[in-house]
Every structure is written in C-alpha cells, then in structure tokens.
Short mmCIF file of C-alpha atoms and ligand atoms in Angstrom, two decimals:
data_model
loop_
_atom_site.label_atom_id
_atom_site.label_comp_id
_atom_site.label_asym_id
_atom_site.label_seq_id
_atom_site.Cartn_x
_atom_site.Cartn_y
_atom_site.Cartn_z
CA UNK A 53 7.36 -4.92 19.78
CA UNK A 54 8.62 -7.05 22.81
CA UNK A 55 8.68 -10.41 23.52
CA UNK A 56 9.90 -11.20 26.66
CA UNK A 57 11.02 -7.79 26.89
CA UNK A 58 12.99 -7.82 24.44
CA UNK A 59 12.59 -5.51 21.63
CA UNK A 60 12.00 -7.92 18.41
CA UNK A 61 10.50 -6.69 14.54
CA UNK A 62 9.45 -9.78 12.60
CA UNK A 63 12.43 -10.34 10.63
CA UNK A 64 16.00 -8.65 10.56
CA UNK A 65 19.26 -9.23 8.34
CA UNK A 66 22.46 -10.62 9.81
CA UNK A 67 24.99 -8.60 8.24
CA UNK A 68 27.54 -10.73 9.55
CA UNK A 69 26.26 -13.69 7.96
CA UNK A 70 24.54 -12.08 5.18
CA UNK A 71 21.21 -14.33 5.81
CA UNK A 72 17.36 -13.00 7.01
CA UNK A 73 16.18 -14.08 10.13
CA UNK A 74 12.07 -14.40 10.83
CA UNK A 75 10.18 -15.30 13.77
CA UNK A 76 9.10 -19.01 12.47
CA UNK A 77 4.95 -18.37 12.56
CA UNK A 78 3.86 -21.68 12.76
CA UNK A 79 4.98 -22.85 16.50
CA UNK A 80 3.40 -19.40 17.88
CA UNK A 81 1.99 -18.87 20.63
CA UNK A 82 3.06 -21.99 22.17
CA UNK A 83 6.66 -21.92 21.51
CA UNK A 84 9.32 -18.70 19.86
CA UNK A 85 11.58 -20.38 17.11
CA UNK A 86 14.02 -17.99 14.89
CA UNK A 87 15.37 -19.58 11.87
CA UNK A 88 16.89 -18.71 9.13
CA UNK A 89 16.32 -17.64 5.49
CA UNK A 90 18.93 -18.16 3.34
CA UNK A 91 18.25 -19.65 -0.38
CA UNK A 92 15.39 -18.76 -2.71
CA UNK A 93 13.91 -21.57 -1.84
CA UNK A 94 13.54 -21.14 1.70
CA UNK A 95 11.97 -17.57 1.06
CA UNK A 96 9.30 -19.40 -0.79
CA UNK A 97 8.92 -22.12 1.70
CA UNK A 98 8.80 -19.31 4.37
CA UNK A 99 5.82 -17.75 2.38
CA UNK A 100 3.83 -20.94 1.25
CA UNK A 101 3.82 -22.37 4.79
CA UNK A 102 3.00 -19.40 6.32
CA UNK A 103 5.87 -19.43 8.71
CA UNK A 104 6.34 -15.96 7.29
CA UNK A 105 2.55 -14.41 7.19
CA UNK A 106 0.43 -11.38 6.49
CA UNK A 107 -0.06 -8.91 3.73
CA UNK A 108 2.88 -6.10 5.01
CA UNK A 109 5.43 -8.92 6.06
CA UNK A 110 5.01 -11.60 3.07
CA UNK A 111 5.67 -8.08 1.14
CA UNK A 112 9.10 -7.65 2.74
CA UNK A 113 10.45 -10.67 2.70
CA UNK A 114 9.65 -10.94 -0.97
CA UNK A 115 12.15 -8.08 -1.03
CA UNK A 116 14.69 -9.81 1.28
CA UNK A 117 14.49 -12.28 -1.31
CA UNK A 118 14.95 -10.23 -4.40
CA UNK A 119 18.16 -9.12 -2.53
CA UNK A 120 19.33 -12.66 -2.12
CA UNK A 121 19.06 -13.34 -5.30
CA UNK A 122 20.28 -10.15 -6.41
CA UNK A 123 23.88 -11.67 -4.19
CA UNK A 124 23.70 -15.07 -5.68
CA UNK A 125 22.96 -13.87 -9.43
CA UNK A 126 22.25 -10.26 -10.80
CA UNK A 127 21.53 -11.13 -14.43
CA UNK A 128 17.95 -9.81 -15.68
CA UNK A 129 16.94 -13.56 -16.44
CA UNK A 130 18.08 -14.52 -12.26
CA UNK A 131 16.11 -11.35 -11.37
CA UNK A 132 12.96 -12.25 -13.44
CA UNK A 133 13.06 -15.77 -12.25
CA UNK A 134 13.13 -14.75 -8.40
CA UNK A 135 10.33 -12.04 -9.11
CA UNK A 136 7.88 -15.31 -11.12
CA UNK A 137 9.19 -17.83 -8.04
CA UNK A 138 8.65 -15.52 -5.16
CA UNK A 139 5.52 -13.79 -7.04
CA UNK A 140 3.94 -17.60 -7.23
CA UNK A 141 3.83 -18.35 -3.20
CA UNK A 142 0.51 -16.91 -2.24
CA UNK A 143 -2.14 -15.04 -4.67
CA UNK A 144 -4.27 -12.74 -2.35
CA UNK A 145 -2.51 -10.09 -0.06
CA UNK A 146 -1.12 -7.29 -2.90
CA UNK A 147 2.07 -6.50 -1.17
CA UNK A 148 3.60 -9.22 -2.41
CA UNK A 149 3.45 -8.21 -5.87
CA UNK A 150 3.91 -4.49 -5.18
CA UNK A 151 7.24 -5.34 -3.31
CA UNK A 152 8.15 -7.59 -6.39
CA UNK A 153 7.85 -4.94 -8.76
CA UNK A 154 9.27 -2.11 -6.91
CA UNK A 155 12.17 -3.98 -6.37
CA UNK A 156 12.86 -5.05 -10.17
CA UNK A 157 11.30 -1.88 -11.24
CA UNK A 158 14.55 0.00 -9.16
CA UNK A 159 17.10 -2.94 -10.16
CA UNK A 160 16.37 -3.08 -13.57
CA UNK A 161 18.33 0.00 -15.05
CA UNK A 162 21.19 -0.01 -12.54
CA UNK A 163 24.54 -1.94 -13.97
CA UNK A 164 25.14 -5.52 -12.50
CA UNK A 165 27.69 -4.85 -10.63
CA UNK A 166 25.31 -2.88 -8.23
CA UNK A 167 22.08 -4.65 -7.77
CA UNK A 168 22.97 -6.46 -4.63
CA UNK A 169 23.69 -3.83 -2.37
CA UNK A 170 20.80 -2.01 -3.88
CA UNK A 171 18.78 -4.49 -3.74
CA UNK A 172 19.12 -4.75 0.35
CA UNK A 173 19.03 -1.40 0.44
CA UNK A 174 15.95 -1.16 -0.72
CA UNK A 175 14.67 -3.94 1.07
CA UNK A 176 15.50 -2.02 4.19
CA UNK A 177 14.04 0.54 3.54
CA UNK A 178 10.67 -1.09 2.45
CA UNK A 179 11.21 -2.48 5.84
CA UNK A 180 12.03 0.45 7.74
CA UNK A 181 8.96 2.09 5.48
CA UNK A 182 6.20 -0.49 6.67
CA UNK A 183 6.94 0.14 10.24
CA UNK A 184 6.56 4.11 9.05
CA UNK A 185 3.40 3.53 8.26
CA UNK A 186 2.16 1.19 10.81
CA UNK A 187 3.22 3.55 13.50
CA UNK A 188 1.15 6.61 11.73
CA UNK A 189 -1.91 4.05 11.51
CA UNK A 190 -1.63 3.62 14.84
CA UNK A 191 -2.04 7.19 15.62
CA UNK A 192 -4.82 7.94 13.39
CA UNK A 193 -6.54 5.46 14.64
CA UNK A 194 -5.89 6.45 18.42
CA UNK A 195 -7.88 9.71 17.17
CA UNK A 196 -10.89 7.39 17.25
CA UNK A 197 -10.62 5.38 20.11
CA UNK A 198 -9.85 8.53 21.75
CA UNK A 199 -13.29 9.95 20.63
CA UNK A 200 -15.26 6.73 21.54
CA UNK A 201 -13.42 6.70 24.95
CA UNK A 202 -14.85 10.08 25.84
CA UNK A 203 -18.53 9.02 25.29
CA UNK A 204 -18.00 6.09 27.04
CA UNK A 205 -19.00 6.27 31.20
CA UNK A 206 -16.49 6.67 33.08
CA UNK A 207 -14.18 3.50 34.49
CA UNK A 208 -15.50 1.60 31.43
CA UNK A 209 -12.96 -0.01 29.14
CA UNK A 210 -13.41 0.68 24.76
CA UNK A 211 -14.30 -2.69 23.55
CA UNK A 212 -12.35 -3.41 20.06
CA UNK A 213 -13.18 -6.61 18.09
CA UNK A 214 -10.17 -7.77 16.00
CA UNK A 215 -9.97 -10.67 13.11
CA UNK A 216 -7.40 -12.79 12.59
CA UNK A 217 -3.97 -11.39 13.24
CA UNK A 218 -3.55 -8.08 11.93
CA UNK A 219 -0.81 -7.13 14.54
CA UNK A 220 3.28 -6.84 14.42
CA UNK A 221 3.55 -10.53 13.49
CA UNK A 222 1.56 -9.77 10.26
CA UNK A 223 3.87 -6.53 9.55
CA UNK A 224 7.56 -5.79 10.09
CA UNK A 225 6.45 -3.98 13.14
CA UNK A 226 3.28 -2.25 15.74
CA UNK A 227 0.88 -4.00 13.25
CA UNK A 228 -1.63 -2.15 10.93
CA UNK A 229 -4.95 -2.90 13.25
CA UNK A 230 -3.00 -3.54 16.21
CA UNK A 231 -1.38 0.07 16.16
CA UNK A 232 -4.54 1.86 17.60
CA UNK A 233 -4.64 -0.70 20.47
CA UNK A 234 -0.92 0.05 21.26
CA UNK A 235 -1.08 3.62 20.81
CA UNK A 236 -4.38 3.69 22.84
CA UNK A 237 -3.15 1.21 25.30
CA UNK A 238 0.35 3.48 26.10
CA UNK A 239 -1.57 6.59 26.16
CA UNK A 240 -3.49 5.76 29.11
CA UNK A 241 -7.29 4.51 27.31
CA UNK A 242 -8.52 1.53 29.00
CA UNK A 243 -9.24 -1.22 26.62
CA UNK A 244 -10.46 -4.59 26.34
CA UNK A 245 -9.87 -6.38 22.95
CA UNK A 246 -12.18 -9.43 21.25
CA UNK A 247 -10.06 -11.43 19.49
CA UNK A 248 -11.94 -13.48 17.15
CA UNK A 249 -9.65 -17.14 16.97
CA UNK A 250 -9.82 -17.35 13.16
CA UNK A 251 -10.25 -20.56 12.26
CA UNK A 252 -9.14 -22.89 10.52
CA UNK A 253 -5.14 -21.32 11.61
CA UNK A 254 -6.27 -19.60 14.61
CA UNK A 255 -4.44 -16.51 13.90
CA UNK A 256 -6.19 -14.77 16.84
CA UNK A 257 -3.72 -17.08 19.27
CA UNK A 258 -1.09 -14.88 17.36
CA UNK A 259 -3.04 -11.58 18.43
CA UNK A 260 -4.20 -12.92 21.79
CA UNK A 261 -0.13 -13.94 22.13
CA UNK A 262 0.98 -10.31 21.45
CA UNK A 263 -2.08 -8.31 23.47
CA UNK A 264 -0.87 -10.24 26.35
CA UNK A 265 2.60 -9.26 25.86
CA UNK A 266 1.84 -5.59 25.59
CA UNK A 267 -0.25 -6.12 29.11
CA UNK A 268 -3.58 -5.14 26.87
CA UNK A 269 -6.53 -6.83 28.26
CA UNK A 270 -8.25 -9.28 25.97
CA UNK A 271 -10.19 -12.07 25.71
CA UNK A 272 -10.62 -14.90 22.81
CA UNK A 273 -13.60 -15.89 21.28
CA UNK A 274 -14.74 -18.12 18.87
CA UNK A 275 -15.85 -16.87 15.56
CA UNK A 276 -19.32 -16.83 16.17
CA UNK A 277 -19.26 -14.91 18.85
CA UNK A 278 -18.97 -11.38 17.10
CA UNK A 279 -22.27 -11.03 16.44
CA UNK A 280 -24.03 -11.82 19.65
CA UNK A 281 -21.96 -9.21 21.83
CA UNK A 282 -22.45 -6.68 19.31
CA UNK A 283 -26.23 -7.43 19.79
CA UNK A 284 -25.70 -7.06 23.53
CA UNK A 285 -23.83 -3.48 23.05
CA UNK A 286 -20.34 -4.85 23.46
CA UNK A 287 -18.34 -3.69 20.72
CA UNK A 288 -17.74 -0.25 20.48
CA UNK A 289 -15.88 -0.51 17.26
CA UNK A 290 -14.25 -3.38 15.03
CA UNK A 291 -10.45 -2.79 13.09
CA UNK A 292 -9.42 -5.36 10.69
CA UNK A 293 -6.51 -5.46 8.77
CA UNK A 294 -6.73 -6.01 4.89
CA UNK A 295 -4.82 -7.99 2.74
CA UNK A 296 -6.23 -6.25 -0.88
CA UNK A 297 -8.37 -3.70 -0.87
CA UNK A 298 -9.07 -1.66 -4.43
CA UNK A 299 -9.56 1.18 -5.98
CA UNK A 300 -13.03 1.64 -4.88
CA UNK A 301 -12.75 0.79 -0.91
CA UNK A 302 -13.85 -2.78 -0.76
CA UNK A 303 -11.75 -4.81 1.28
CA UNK A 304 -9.91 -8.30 1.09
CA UNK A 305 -8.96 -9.54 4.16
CA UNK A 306 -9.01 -13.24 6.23
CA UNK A 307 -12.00 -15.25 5.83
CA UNK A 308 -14.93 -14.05 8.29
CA UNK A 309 -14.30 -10.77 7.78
CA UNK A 310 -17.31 -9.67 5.87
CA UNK A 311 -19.67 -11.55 8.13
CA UNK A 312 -18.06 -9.16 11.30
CA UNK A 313 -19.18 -6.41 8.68
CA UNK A 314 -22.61 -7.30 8.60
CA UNK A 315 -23.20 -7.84 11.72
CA UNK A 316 -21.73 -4.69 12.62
CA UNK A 317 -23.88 -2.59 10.22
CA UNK A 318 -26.63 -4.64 11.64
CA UNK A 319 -25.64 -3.22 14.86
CA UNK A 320 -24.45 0.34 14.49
CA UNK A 321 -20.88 -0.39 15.25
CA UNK A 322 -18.52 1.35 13.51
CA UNK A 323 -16.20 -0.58 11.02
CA UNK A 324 -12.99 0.08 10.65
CA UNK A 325 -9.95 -1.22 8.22
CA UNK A 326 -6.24 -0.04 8.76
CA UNK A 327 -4.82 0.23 5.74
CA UNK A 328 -1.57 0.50 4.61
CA UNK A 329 -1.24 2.66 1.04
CA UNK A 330 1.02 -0.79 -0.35
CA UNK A 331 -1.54 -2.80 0.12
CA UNK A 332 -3.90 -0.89 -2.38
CA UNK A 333 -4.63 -2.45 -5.66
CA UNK A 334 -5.31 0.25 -7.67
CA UNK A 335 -5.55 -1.93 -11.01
CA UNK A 336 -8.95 -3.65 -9.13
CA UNK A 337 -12.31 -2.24 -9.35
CA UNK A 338 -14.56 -4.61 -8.33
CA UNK A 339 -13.16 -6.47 -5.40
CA UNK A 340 -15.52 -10.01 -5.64
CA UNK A 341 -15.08 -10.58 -9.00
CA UNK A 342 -11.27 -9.73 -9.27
CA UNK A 343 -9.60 -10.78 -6.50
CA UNK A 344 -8.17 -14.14 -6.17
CA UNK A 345 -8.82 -15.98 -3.21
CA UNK A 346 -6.43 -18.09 -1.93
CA UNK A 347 -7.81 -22.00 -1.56
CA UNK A 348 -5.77 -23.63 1.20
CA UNK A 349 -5.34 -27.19 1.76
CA UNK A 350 -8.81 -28.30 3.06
CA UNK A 351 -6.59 -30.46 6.13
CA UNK A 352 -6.34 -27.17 7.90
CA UNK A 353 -10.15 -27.33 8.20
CA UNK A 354 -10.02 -31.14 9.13
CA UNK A 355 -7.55 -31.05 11.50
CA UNK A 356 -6.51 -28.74 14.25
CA UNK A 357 -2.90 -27.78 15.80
CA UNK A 358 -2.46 -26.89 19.98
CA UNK A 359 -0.77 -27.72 22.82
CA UNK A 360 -0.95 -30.89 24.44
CA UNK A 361 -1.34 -31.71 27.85
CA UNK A 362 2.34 -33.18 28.12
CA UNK A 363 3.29 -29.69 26.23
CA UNK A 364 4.08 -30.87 23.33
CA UNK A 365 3.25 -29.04 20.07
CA UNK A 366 -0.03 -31.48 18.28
CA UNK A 367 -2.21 -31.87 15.28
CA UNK A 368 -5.64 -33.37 15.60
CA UNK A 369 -8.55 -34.44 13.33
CA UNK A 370 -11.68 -32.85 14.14
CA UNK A 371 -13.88 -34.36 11.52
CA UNK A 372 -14.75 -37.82 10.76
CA UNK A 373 -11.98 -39.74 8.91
CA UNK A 374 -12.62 -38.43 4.74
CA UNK A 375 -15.14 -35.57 5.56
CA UNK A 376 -14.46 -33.25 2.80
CA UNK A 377 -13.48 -29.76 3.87
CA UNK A 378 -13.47 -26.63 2.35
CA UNK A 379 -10.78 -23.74 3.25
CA UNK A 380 -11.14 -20.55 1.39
CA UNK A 381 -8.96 -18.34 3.04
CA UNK A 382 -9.73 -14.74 1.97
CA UNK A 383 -13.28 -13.17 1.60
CA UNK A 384 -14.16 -9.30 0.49
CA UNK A 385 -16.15 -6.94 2.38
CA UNK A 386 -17.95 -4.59 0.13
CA UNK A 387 -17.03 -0.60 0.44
CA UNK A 388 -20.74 0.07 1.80
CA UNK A 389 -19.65 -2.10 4.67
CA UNK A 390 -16.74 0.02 5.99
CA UNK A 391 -16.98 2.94 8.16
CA UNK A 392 -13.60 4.38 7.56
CA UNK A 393 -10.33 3.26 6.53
CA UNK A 394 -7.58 4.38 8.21
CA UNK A 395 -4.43 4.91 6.51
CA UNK A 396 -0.84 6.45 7.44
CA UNK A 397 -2.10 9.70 6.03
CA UNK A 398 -5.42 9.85 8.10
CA UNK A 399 -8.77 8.43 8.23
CA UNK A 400 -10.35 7.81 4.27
CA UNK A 401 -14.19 7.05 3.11
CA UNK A 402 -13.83 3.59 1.61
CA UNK A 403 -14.44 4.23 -2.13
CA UNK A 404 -12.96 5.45 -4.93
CA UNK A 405 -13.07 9.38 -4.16
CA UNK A 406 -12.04 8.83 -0.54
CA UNK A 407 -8.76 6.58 -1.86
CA UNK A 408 -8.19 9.36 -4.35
CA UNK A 409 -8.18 12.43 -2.29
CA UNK A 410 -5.89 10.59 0.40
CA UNK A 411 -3.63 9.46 -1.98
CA UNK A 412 -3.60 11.30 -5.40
CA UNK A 413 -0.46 10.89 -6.06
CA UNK A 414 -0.10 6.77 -5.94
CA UNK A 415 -3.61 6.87 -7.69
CA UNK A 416 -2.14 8.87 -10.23
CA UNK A 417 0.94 6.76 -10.70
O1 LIG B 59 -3.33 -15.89 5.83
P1 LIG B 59 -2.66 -14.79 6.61
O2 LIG B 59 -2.41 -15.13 8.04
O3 LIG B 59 -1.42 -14.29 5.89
O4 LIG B 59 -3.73 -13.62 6.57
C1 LIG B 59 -3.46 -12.42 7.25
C2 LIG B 59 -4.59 -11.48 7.23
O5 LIG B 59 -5.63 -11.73 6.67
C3 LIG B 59 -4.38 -10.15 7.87
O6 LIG B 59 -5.57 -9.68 8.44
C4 LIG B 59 -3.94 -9.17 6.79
O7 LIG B 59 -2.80 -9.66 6.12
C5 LIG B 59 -3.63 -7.84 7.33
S1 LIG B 59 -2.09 -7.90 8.20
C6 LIG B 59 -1.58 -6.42 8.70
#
C-alpha cells in the first residue's frame, strides 16, 4: 500500500546488496524508519521486538531468514540451527512455523550447492503468495460489506470494528482484515472504521496510521468501547485478523479479541475472521487448551510509548512504581463465536467441516 504515495510492501530484498529491508514497527505511526536485516541475529531481533510483526509477515521474514542463512552456510546442521533460532522468537501466530518448515522441507533434498538461490526463491514467492491471498480476502470479504451496504439507508456509511492491526503492516501486503476495507473503500462503499487501540502496544495506531493513508474514514477508540456502540446499533459487522486458528474454527488472535466476540453475539453483529489458509493449524483441535500464548514482558502493561509534546518519540509509566502487571498477548475465540471466516478461497463456517470443504486438499496433507 502507500505511504506518502509511495507504493511500499512491508519488507523487500536488495538484490544489490543482498540484505532484507522492513519497515522498523516500533517508531510507527509517529515516525517511518527502514532498516536493515542482514545476520541471523537481526532476523530474530526483528521478530522478538516486534519491529517485524503479525502472523503473515513474522512468517516471511522467517523465510528471508532461512535464505540468509542458506547464503552464509547451506549445511543441514546451519539449516536446522536457523529453523530452531528463528522457530524460538515468538510461540503463537502459526506462520512462523509453517514458513520454517516449508522452507527446510523444499531445501532439504536439493544439493548444497543450490539452497541459496532456492532458498530466496522461495522466500519470494511465499512473499509474492501472501499478498495473493490477502488481495482474494479482500474481495471475498467486499462480497459482504457489499451486502450489508445495500440494507443500510441510504447516505449512511458501513460501520466495521477492527482489533489490533490486522492490516498491510501485519502482512507483506493489503492486510488480511484490512483487505475488505480497501476493496470496499476503492469500489465506491462508504465506510467508517472502529479501530479498537489495542493495548498494551496500541497496534490500532498502526491501523488508524494506514486507514488514514488510504483516505478511509475512521475513528480510534479505546478497548472498551466495542461493546457499548454495538449496544447502540453501531457496528454493522466486526473483521479480525487471526494469528492461529485450528482445525475446528476457533480462533487465536491479539488479546481482546474474544471479548469483541461476545459482545457481538450479544448484539447480533456479525463476526468475522480473515483468514489466510497458512495460518491454519491443522495439528490443533482444541484451540484453549493447545495453543500457546505468548506472555510478554509485563513493562508493556506498566508503561506506555507516544509522542511528546516537543515531538519526540517517549515511554511513560502509567502505574504506580512496582505494580505488578500482567501481559498475555494472545487470547482464543471459540468457533461458536464466529460468523464466518473468510479465506482466499471464499467465505468458510468456522469448524471443522467448513475448514475441510474449503480446503480439502491442505487438510488432507
Ligand atoms: O503481537 P502482534 O502485533 O504480532 O499481533 C498481531 C495480531 O494479533 C494480528 O491480528 C494477527 O497477526 C493477524 S495479522 C494479519
């Protein structure tokens, strides 16, 4: 998407200089820093401190970094080692882990000699893939705002509530919950967006950043908000992005999610999940039990980051000085919860037989 008008995906390789580049996470929306990936060790630094973020994108720069170290040393032992080191950063979204292995599952047979080039190959193309599939969520989804839009009087905007930041920063490109909005938004639907801020990181400032950029109308909430406007027939429909969701439909995503889900069921509003097929566990079952969630470090509850007034970048406490704080990042919304999830092959029930019929093949696999 743009920024600045300027076409920009999320990360790109320099040929020239054989390095990745990302969009460095952590200074958005206040300031746009690119930097450099270039060891194994920055890849996992990119990932732990979330500079890098988001189930689709930590998933393809695990594969930039497979290729790396696929350049630096192609030996099964350097390969396995990368694959444990990059596999280690962060435990929740799936993609990480699917990337992993369908990079070593392709590099393992080929001779030495060839594993770096295929290697990047591959990771463009799991690259070039996820933006594939983000664009064909995108227009499933527009099938649905499309419908609400029709039943809704006319010169009145579709109201979308959004969680944390499900959009192109999260993917390689369009987003997987952000799609609809664009596709919506460019084919003429008038919409106004919630964007829930998403505490402790505030990953809606990140959605709120890139809605404004596109020219979509939008305004940010706190997280308690949700509830209340759905109660007052403001939400015509919710999307959420997903960082694991299993076998049977239910749905791992940032922190707050499944209390959006309950109030919307509470409220009639429809539920929705994009989903992207990689981001499918199929080896899960039973989504609260299996799943592990991610415990962050509790001074992202204690303390928060902005602008200051002299426009400088700041972190401040927000609790009284040794408060402790808790910071699970991740929670799961049952199957029962979700409307629909939409995936780059359509709209699917979220359970088991819905995953199944959409995708019998990777179910299969
Ligand atoms: O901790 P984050 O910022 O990596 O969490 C991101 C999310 O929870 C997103 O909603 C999810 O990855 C879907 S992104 C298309």
């Amino acid at each position: 998407m743009k920024v600045n008008g300027t076409p920009y995906r999320s990360l790109w390789w320099l040929a020239d200089r054989e390095v990745l580049q990302i969009i460095d996470q952590r200074w958005l929306p206040h300031d746009f820093r690119v930097q450099d990936v270039a060891t194994l060790q920055d890849f996992a630094d990119a990932i732990v401190q979330m500079r890098v973020r988001g189930a689709p994108l930590i998933g393809a720069t695990a594969a930039y970094g497979m290729a790396l170290a696929m350049r630096l040393d192609p030996s099964d032992s350097h390969m396995d080692h990368a694959w444990e080191f990059l596999h280690d950063t962060r435990p929740t979204a799936i993609n990480l882990r699917w990337a992993l292995n369908r990079c070593r599952d392709m590099l393992r047979p080929l001779h030495l000699n060839h594993r770096a080039n295929a290697a990047l190959a591959l990771a463009h193309a799991i690259a070039d893939e996820d933006v594939e599939i983000n664009r064909n969520i995108g227009l499933h989804g527009l099938e649905i705002i499309k419908d609400i839009a029709s039943r809704k009087p006319a010169g009145e905007p579709v109201n979308l509530l959004t969680h944390c930041n499900a959009g192109w920063l999260a993917t390689v490109d369009w987003g997987t919950a952000t799609s609809p909005m664009y596709h919506a938004h460019d084919a003429g639907i008038s919409l106004h967006i919630w964007v829930d801020e998403t505490r402790p990181r505030n990953q809606g400032a990140l959605t709120s950043w890139e809605l404004g950029s596109h020219g979509i109308p939008h305004t940010y909430i706190s997280d308690n908000a949700g509830g209340h406007l759905m109660q007052h027939g403001q939400v015509d429909m919710v999307i959420v992005g997903t960082d694991r969701t299993t076998a049977q439909g239910d749905v791992c995503n940032k922190i707050g999610t499944y209390l959006k889900a309950l109030a919307a069921r509470a409220n009639n509003v429809p539920f929705y999940v994009a989903l992207p097929s990689p981001t499918i566990d199929w080896t899960v079952t039973d989504g609260i039990s299996e799943i592990p969630i991610e415990e962050r470090d509790p001074a992202e509850v204690s303390h928060i980051q902005g602008l200051t007034d002299a426009g400088d970048i700041g972190t401040v406490q927000v609790t009284p000085t040794g408060t402790p704080s808790g910071n699970p990042a991740f929670d799961v919304t049952p199957n029962h919860l979700v409307t629909g999830l939409i995936t780059e092959r359509g709209v699917s029930l979220a359970s088991g037989d819905g995953l199944r019929a959409m995708f019998p093949d990777l179910a299969a696999a």
